PDB file of C-alpha atoms in Angstrom:
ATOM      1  CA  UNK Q 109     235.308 -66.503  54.466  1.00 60.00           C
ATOM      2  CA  UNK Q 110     231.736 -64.753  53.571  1.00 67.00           C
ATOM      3  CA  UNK Q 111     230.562 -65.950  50.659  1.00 70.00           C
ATOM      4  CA  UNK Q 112     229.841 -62.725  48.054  1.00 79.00           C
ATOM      5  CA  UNK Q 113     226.639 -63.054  45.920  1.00 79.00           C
ATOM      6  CA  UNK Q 114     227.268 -61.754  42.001  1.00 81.00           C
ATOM      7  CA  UNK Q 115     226.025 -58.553  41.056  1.00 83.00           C
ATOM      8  CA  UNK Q 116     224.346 -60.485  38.268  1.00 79.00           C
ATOM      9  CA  UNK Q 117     222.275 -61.955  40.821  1.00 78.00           C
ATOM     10  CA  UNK Q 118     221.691 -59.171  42.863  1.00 81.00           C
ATOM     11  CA  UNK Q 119     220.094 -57.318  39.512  1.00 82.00           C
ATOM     12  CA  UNK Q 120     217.833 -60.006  39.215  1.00 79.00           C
ATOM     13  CA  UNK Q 121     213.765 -58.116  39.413  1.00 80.00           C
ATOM     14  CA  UNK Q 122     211.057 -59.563  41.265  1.00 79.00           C
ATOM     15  CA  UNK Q 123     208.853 -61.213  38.704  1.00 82.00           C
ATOM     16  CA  UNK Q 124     205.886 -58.537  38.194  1.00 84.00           C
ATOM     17  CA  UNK Q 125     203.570 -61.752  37.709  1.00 83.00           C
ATOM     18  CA  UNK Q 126     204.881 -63.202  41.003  1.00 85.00           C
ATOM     19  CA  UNK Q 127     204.168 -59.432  42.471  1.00 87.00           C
ATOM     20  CA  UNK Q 128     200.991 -59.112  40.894  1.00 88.00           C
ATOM     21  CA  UNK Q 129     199.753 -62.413  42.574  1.00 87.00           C
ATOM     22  CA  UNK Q 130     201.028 -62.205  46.184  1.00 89.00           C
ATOM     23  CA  UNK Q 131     199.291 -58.706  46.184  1.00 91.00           C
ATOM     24  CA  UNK Q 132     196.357 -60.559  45.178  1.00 89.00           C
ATOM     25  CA  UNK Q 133     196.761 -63.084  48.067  1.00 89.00           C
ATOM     26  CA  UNK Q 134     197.223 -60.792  50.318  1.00 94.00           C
ATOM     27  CA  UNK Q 135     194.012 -58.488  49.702  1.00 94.00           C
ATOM     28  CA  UNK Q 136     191.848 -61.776  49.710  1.00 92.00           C
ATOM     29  CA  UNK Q 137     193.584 -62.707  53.156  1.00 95.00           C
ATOM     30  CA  UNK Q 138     191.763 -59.820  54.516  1.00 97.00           C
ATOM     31  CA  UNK Q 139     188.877 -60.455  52.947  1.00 96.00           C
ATOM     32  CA  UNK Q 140     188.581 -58.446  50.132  1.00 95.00           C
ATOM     33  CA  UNK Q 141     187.190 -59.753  46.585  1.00 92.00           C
ATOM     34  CA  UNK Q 142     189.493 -60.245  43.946  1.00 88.00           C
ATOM     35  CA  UNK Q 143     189.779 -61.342  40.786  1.00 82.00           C
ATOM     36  CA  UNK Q 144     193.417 -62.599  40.223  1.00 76.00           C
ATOM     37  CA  UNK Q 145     194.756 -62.082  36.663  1.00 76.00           C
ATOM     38  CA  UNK Q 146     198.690 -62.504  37.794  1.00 74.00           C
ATOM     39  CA  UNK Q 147     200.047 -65.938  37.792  1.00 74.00           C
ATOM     40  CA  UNK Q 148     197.687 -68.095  35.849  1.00 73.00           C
ATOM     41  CA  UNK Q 149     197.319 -70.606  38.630  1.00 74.00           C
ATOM     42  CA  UNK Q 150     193.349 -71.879  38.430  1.00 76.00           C
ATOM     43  CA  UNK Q 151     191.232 -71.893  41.206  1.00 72.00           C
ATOM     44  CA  UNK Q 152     189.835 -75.657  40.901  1.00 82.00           C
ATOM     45  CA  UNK Q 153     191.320 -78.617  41.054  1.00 90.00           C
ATOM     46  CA  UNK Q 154     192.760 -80.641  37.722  1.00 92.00           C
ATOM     47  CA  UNK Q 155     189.921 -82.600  36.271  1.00 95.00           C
ATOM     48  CA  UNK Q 156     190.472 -86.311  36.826  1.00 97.00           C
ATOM     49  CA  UNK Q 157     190.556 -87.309  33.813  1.00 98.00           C
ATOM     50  CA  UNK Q 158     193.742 -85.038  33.160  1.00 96.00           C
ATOM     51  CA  UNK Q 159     195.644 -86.335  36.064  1.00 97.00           C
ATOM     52  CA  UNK Q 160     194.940 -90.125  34.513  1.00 98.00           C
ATOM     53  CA  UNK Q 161     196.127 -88.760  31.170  1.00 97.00           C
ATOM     54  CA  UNK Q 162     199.179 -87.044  32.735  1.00 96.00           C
ATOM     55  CA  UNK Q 163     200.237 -90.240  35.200  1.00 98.00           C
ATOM     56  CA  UNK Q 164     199.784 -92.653  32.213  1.00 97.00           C
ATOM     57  CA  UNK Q 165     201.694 -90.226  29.796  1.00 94.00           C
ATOM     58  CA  UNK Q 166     204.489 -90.160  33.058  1.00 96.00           C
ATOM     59  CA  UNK Q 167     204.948 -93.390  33.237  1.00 97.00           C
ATOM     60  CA  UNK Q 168     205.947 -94.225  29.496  1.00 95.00           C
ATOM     61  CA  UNK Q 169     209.726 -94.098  28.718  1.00 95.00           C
ATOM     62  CA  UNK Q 170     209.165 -92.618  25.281  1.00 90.00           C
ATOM     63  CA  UNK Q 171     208.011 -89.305  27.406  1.00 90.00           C
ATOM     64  CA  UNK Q 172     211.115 -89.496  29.416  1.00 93.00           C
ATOM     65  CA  UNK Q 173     213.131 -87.022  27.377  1.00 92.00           C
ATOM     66  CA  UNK Q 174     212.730 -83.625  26.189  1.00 92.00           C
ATOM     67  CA  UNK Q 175     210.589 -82.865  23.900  1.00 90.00           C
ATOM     68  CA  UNK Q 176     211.194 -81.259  20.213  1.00 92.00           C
ATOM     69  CA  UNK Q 177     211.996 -77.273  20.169  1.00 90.00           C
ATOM     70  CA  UNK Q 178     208.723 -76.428  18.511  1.00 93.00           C
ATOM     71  CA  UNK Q 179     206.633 -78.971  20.458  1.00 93.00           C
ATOM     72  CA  UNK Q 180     205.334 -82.441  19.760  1.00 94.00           C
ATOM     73  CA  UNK Q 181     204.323 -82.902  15.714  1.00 96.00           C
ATOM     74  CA  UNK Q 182     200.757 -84.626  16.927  1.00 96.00           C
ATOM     75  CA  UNK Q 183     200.150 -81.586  19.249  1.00 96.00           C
ATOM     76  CA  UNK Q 184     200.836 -78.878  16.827  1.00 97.00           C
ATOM     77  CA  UNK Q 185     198.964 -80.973  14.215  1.00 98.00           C
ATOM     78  CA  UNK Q 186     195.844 -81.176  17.159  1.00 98.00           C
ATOM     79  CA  UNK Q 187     196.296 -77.025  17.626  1.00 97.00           C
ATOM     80  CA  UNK Q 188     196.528 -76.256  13.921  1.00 96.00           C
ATOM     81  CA  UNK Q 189     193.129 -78.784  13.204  1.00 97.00           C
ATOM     82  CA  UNK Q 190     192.180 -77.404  16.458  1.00 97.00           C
ATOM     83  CA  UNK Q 191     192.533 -73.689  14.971  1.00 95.00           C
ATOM     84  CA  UNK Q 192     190.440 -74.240  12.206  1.00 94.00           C
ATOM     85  CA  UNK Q 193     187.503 -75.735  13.331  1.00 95.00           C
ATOM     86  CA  UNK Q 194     186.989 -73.345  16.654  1.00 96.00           C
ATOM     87  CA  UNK Q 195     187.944 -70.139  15.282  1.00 94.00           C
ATOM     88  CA  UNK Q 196     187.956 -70.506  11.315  1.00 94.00           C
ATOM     89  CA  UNK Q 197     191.717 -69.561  11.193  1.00 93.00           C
ATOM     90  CA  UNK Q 198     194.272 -72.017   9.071  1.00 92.00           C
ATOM     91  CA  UNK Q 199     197.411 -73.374  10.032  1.00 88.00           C
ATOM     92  CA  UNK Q 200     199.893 -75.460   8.932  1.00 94.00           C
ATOM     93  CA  UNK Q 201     201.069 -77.450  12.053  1.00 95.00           C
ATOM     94  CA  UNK Q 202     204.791 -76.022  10.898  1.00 95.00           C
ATOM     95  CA  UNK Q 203     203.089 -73.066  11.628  1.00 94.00           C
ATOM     96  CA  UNK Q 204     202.487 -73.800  15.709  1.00 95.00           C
ATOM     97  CA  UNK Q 205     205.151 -73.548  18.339  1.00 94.00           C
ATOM     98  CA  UNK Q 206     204.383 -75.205  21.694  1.00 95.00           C
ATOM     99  CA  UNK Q 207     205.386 -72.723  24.465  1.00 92.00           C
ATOM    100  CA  UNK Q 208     205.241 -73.652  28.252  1.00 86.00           C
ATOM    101  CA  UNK Q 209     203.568 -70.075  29.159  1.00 81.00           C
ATOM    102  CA  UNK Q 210     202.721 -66.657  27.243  1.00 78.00           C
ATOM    103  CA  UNK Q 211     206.621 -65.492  28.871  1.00 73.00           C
ATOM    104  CA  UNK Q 212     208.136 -68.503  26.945  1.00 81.00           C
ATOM    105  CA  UNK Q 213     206.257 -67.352  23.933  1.00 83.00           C
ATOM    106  CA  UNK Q 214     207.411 -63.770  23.819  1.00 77.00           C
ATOM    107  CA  UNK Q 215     211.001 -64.692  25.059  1.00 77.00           C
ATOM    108  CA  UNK Q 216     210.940 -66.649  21.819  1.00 78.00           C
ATOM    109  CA  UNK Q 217     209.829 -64.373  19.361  1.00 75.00           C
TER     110      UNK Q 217
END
């Protein structure tokens, strides 16, 4: 018996972001210079001392369950304080919403 793939599924777009950056790849595979602005990957490696901070963060149980809809209280707290002493602008941490990605953040609103 074939197996039948949902229509739902069939409907589903390529991700323009996704499209955006394999065009990208693909011009600088033949050599061309480009400036990527499609998926947000960087082009160095993480920092070391973010890979400690992630592996130590990875390995404590307290960080083995999701995290709170709006994002951690400390982090918001950091972003709001954060906020205010970069760019002059004031926030109440209540006021900042963790997002995984600009898509998250506009799905959201």
């Amino acid at each position: 018996m074939a197996k039948e793939i949902s229509d739902r599924v069939l409907a589903i777009a390529e991700s323009a972001t996704l499209a955006v950056d394999a065009k990208a790849k693909a011009l600088k595979a033949q050599g061309r210079p480009v400036i990527g602005f499609g998926a947000g990957e960087p082009d160095f490696p993480t920092p070391s001392h973010i890979v400690e901070a992630a592996q130590k963060a990875a390995s404590e149980v307290s960080n083995h369950r999701y995290s709170p809809t709006p994002g951690l209280a400390n982090l918001r707290e950091a972003i709001a304080k954060a906020a205010t002493k970069d760019d002059g602008l004031e926030f109440k941490s209540e006021e900042v919403v963790v997002t995984n990605g600009g898509k998250q953040a506009i799905f959201n609103t």
